[in-house]
Short mmCIF file of C-alpha atoms in Angstrom, two decimals:
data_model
loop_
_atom_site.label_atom_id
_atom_site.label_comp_id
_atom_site.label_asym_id
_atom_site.label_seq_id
_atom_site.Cartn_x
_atom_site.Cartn_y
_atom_site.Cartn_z
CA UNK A 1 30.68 -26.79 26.62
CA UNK A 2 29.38 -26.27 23.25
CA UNK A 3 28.61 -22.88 22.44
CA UNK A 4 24.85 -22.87 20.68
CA UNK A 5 24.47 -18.92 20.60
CA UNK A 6 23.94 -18.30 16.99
CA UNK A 7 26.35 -16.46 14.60
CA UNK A 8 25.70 -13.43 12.86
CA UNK A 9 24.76 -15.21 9.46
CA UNK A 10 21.67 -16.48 11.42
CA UNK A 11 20.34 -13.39 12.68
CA UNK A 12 18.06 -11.47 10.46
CA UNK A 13 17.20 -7.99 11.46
CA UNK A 14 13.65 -8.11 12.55
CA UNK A 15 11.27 -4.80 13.17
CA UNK A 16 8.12 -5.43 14.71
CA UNK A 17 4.79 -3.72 15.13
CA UNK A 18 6.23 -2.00 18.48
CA UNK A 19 9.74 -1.08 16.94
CA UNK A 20 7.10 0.04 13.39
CA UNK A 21 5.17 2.32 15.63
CA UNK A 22 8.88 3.56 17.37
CA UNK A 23 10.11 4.11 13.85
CA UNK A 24 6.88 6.24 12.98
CA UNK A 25 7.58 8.64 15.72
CA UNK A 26 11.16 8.72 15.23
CA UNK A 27 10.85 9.66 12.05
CA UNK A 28 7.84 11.78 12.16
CA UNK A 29 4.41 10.48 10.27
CA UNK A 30 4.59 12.95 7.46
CA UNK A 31 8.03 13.12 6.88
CA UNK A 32 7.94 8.95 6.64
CA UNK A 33 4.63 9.53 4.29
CA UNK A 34 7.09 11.88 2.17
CA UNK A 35 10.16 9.44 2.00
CA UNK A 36 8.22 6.53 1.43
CA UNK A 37 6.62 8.59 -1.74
CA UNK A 38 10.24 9.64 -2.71
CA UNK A 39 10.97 5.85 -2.20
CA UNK A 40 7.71 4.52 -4.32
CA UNK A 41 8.27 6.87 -7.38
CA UNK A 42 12.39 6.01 -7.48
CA UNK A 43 11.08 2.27 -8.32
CA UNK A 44 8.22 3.38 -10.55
CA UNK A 45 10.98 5.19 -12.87
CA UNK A 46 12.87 1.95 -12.98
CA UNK A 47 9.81 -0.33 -12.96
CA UNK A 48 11.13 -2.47 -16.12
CA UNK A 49 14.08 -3.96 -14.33
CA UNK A 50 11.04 -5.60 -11.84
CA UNK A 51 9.70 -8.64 -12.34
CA UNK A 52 6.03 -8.39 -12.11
CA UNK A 53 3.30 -10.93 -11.80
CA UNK A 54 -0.21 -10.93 -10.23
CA UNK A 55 -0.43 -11.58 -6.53
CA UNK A 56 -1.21 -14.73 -5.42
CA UNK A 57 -4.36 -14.74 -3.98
CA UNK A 58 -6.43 -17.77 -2.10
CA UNK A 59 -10.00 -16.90 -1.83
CA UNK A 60 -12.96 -17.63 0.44
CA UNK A 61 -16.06 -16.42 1.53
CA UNK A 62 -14.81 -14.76 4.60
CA UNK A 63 -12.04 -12.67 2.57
CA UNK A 64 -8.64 -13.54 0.80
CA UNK A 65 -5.01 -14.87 1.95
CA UNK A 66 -2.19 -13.20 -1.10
CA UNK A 67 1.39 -13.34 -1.74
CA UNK A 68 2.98 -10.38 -3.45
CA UNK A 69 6.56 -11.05 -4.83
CA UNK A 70 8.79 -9.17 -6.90
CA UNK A 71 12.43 -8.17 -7.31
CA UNK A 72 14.66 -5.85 -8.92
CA UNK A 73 17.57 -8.69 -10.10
CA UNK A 74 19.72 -7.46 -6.83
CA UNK A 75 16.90 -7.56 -4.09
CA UNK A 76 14.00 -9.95 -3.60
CA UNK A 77 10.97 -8.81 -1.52
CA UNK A 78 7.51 -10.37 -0.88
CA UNK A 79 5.02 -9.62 1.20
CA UNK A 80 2.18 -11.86 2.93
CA UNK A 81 -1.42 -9.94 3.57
CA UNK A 82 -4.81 -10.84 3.96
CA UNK A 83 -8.04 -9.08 3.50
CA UNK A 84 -10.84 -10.19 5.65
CA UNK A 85 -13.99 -7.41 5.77
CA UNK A 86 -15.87 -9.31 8.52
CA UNK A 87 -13.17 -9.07 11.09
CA UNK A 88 -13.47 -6.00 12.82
CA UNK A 89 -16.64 -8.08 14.32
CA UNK A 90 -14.42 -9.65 16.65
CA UNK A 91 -12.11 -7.32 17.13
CA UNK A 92 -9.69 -8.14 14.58
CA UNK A 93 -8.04 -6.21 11.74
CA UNK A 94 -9.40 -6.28 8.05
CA UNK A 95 -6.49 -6.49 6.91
CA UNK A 96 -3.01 -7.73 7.94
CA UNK A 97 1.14 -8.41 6.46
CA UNK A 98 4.37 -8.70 6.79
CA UNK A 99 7.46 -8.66 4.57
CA UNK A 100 10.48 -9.92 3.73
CA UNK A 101 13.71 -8.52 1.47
CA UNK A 102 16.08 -11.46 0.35
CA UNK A 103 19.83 -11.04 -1.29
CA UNK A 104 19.17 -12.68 -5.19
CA UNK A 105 22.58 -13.59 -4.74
CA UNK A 106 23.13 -15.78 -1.80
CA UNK A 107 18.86 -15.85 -1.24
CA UNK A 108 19.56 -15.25 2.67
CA UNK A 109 17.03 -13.03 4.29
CA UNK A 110 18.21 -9.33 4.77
CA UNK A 111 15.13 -8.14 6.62
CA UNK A 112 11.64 -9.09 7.96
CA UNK A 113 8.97 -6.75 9.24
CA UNK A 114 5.73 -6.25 10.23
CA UNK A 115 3.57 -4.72 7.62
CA UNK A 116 0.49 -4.00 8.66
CA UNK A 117 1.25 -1.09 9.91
CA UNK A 118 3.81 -0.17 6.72
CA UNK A 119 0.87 -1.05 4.12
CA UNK A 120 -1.04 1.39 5.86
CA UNK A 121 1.55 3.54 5.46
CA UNK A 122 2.75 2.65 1.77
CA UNK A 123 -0.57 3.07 0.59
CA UNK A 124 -1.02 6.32 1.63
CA UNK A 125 1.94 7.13 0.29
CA UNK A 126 1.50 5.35 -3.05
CA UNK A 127 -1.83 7.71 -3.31
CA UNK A 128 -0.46 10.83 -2.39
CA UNK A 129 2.64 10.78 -5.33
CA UNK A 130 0.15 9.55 -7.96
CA UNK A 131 -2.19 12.34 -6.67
CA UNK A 132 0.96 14.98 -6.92
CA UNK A 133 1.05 13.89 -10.63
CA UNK A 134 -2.74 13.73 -11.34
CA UNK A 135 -4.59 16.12 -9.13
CA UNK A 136 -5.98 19.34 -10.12
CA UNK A 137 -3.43 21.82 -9.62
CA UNK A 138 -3.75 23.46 -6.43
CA UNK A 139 -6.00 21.20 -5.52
CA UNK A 140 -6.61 21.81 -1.59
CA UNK A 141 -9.37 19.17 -0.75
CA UNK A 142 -10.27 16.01 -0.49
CA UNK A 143 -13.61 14.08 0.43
CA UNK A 144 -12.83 11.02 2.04
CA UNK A 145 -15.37 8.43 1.45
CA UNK A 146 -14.90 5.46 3.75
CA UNK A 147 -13.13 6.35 7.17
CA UNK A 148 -11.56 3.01 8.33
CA UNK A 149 -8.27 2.27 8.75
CA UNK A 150 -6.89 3.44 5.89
CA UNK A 151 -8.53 7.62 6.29
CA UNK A 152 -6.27 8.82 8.56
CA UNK A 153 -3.23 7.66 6.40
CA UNK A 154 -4.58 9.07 3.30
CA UNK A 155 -5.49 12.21 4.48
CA UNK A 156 -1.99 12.92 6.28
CA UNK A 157 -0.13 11.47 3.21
CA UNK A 158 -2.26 13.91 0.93
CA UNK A 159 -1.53 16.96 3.04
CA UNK A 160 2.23 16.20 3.50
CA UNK A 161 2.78 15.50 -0.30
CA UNK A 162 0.11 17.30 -1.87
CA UNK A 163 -0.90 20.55 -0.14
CA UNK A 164 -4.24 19.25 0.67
CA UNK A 165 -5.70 21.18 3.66
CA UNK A 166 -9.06 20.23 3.96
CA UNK A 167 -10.55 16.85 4.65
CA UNK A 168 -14.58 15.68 4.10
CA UNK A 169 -15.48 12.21 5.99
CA UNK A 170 -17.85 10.23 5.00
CA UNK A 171 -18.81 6.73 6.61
CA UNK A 172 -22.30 4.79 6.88
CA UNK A 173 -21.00 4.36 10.48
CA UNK A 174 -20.82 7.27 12.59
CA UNK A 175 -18.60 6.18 14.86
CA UNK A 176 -16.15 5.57 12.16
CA UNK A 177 -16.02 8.99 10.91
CA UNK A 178 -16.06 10.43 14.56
CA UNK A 179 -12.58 7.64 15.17
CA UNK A 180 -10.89 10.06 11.90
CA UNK A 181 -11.92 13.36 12.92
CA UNK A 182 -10.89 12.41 16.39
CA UNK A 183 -7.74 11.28 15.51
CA UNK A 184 -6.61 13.88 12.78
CA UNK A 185 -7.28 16.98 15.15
CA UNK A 186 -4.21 18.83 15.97
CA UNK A 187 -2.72 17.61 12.91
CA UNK A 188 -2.97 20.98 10.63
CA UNK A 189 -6.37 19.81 8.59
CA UNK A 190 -9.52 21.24 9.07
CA UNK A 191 -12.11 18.25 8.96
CA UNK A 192 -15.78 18.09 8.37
CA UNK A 193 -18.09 15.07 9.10
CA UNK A 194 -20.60 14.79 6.35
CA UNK A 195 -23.92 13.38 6.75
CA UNK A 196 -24.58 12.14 3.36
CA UNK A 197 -21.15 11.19 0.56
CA UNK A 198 -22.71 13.95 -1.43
CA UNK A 199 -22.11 16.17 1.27
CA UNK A 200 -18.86 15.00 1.74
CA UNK A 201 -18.19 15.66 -1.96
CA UNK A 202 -18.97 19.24 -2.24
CA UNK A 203 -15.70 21.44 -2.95
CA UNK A 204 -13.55 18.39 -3.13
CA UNK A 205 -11.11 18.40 -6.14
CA UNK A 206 -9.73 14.99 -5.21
CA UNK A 207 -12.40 12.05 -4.23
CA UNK A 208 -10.62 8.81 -2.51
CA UNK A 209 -13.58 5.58 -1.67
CA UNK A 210 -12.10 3.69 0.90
CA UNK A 211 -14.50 1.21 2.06
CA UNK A 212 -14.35 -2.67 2.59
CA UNK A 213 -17.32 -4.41 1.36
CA UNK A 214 -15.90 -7.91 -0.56
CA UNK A 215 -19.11 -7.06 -3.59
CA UNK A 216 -19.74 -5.19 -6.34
CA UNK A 217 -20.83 -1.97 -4.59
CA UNK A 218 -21.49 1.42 -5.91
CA UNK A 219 -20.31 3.43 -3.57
CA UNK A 220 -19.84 7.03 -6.27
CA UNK A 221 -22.99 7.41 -8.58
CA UNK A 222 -22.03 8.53 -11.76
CA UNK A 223 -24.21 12.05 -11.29
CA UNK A 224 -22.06 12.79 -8.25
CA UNK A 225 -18.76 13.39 -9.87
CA UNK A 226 -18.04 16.44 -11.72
CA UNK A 227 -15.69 17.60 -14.22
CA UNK A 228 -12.27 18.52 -13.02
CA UNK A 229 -11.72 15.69 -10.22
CA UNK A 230 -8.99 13.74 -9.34
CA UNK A 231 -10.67 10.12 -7.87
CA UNK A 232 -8.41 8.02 -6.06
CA UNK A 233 -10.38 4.22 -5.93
CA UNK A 234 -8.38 2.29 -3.10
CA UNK A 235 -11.07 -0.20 -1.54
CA UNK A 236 -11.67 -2.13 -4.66
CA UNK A 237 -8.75 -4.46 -4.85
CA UNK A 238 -10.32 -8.08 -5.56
CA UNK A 239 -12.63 -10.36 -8.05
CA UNK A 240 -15.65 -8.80 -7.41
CA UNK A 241 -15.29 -5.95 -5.12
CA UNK A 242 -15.94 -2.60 -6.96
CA UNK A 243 -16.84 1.18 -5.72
CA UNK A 244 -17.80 3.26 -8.92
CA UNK A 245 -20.19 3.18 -10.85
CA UNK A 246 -19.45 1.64 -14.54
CA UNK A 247 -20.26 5.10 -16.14
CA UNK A 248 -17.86 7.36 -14.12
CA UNK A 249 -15.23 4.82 -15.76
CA UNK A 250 -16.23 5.86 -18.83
CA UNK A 251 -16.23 9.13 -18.01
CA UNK A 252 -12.25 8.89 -16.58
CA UNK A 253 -8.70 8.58 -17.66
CA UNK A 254 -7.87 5.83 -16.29
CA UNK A 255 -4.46 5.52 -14.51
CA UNK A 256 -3.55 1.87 -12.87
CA UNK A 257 -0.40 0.02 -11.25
CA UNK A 258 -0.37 -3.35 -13.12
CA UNK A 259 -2.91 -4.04 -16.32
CA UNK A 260 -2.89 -7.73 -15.43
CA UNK A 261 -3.68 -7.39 -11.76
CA UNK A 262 -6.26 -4.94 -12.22
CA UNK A 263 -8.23 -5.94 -14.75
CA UNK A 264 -8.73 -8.94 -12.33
CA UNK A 265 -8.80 -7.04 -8.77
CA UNK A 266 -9.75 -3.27 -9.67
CA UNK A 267 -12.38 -0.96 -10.58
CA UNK A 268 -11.99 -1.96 -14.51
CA UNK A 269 -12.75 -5.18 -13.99
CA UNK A 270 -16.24 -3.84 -14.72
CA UNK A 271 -15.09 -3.02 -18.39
CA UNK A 272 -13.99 -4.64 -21.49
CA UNK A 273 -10.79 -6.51 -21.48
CA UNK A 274 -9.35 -3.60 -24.27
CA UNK A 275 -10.62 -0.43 -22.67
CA UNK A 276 -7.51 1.55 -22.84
CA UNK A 277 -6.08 2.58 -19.43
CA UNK A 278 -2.35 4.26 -18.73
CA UNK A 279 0.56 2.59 -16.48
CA UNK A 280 1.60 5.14 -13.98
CA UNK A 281 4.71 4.45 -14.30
CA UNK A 282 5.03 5.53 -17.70
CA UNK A 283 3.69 9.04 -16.18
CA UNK A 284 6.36 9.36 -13.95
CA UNK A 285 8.89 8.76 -16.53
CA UNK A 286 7.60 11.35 -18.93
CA UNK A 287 6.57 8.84 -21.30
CA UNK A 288 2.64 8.88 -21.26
CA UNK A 289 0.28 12.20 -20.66
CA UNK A 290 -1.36 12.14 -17.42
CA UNK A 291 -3.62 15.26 -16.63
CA UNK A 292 -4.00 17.22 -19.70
CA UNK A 293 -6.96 20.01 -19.34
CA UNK A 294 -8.79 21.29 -16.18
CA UNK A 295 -12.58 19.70 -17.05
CA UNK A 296 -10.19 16.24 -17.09
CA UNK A 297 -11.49 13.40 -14.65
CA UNK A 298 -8.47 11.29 -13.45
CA UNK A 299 -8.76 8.01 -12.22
CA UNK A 300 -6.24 6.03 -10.34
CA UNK A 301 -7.83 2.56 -9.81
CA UNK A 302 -5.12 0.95 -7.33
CA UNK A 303 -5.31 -2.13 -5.89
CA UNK A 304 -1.96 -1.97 -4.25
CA UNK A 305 0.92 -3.82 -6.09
CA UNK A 306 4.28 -5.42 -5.07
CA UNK A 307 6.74 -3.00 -5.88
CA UNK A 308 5.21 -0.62 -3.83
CA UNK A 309 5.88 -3.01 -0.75
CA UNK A 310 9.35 -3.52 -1.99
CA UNK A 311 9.92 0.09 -1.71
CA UNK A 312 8.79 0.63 1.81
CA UNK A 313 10.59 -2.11 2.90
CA UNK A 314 13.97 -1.10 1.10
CA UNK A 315 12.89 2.85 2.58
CA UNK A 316 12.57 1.00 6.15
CA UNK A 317 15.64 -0.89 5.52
CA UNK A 318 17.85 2.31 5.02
CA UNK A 319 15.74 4.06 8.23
CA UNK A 320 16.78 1.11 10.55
CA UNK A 321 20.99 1.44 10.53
CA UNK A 322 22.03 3.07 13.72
CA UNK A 323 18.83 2.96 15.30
CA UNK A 324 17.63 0.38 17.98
CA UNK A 325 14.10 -0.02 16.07
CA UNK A 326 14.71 -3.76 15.47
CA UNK A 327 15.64 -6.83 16.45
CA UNK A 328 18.65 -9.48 15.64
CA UNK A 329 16.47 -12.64 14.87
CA UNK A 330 17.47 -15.87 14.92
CA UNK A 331 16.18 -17.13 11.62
CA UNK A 332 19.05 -19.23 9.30
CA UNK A 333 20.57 -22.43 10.13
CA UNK A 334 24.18 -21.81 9.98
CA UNK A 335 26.71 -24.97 10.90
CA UNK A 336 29.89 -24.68 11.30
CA UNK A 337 30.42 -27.04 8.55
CA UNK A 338 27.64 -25.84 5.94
CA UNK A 339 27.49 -29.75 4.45
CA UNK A 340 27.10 -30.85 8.23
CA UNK A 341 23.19 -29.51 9.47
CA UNK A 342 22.47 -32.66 11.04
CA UNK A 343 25.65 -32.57 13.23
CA UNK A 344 24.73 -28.86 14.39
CA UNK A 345 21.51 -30.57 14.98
CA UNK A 346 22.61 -32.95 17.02
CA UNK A 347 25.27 -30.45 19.23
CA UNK A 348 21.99 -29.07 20.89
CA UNK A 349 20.73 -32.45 22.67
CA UNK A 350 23.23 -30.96 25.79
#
């Protein structure tokens, strides 16, 4: 009888959203915010070896479908998401991935994942280790502007990395900001509720706008942000989809991932094609100033890029050996006779 069980070149480690959330726990939330950080700002310090390009992006009315490769020359990593505001309508996510690390060598898959959970994640993280290099020091809270998906994650990943130990919600739905208070009690924060995002503002020393409007929106007037704030702009992160008002750019050093992709995607897309902004990774590597007096406004105007997704999946990688948090799947062809696909084809009519 033939034997049609396939060999180990054709199984590809797979974790899923169950085996993501198993991982979480396993690890601990914060201490996977922290590592993932650790794992983010490694790559940022050798962010020239990348190759970097734009996402992909296919747009529509509804929201946006984008590819986001990259790879380091040993490793090749991509990662499919979408961005769809009206979703949660029906019940659905806004937004939604998963990933994929290749060998550059032999271009077989070496792991796939889920990654709508791990963007969550990876963002978080991404914000929290630019906010350890930008933030006020001692810098203890944070008004949280927006409370979808994302607030929970930010806030954790800001106290873990950061110190932060207070968090102000803000959300024009209620409910929303009742989910994040809800769901970060017990978790060593104290959290208010605002009524209005001026509210929510007062005492903050680091601002993050979460919110998931696909339009120019303003969701920070420029008369309320003060001197001496750290502003972390996450919700922004396509053609036309903006948070701040123009004149709080103007009023910022402006910190960013990838010129190319955010002058399309991010919060300068409202500004001249030369307005200067910094790469953070040439903060990290001691190469460019990043806060540099107290009355300072820093912005970091991230729209998420793919070397950040690299890292968490090359962090999740590493967390997977020895564990049971995945599965073998059977993904790759692999004939006995690697000329011969046909004939293993063929072997399976029984």
């Amino acid at each position: 009888m033939t034997n049609l069980s396939p060999s180990d070149k054709a199984l590809v480690p797979f974790v899923s959203v169950d085996n993501m959330m198993k991982l979480v726990h396993h690890i601990g939330i914060e201490e996977m915010l922290t590592g993932l950080a650790d794992y983010i700002e490694a790559d940022f310090k050798r962010w020239e070896l990348f190759d970097k390009t734009p996402r992909i992006a296919s747009h529509s009315a509804e929201g946006v479908i984008e590819l986001m490769p990259t790879s380091d020359g040993e490793v090749y990593g991509f990662k499919y998401v979408n961005g769809h505001p009206k979703n949660t309508r029906d019940g659905l996510q806004t937004v939604t991935a998963f990933g994929l690390l290749a060998d550059v060598g032999t271009g077989y898959p070496v792991l796939l994942s889920e990654m709508t959970v791990l963007t969550a994640l990876r963002t978080a993280a991404t914000s929290a280790m630019v906010a350890r290099h930008l933030a006020p020091k001692g810098a203890d809270t944070m008004a949280m502007i927006g409370a979808g998906a994302q607030s929970e994650f930010q806030s954790l990943a800001m106290k873990a990395i950061c110190g932060v130990k207070n968090i102000r919600l803000y959300d024009i739905d209620p409910a929303a900001s009742a989910k994040a208070a809800r769901n970060l009690s017990g978790m060593g924060l104290s959290v208010t509720v605002a009524d209005t995002r001026e509210d929510a503002m007062q005492g903050a020393q680091i601002i993050t706008t979460c919110t998931a409007d696909k339009q120019y929106a303003t969701i920070l007037t420029d008369n309320m942000v003060g001197s001496g704030v750290h502003i972390n702009a996450i919700g922004g992160d396509c053609p036309g989809k903006t948070e701040l008002a123009p004149a709080i750019l103007h009023r910022s050093d402006i910190f960013v991932e990838f010129p190319p992709q955010t002058r399309i995607e991010g919060e300068i897309q409202q500004l001249a094609e030369d307005h200067p902004v910094t790469e953070m990774w040439q903060v990290i590597n001691g190469t460019a100033k990043g806060r540099t007096h107290a009355d300072q406004i820093t912005l970091f105007d991230s729209v998420g890029f793919a070397i950040e997704d690299f890292s968490a999946l090359r962090y999740v990688r590493d967390r997977i050996k020895g564990t049971e948090m995945y599965h073998d799947l059977d993904l790759l062809a692999d004939p006995d006779d690697p000329r011969d696909l046909f004939g293993m084809v063929q072997r399976a009519k029984g």
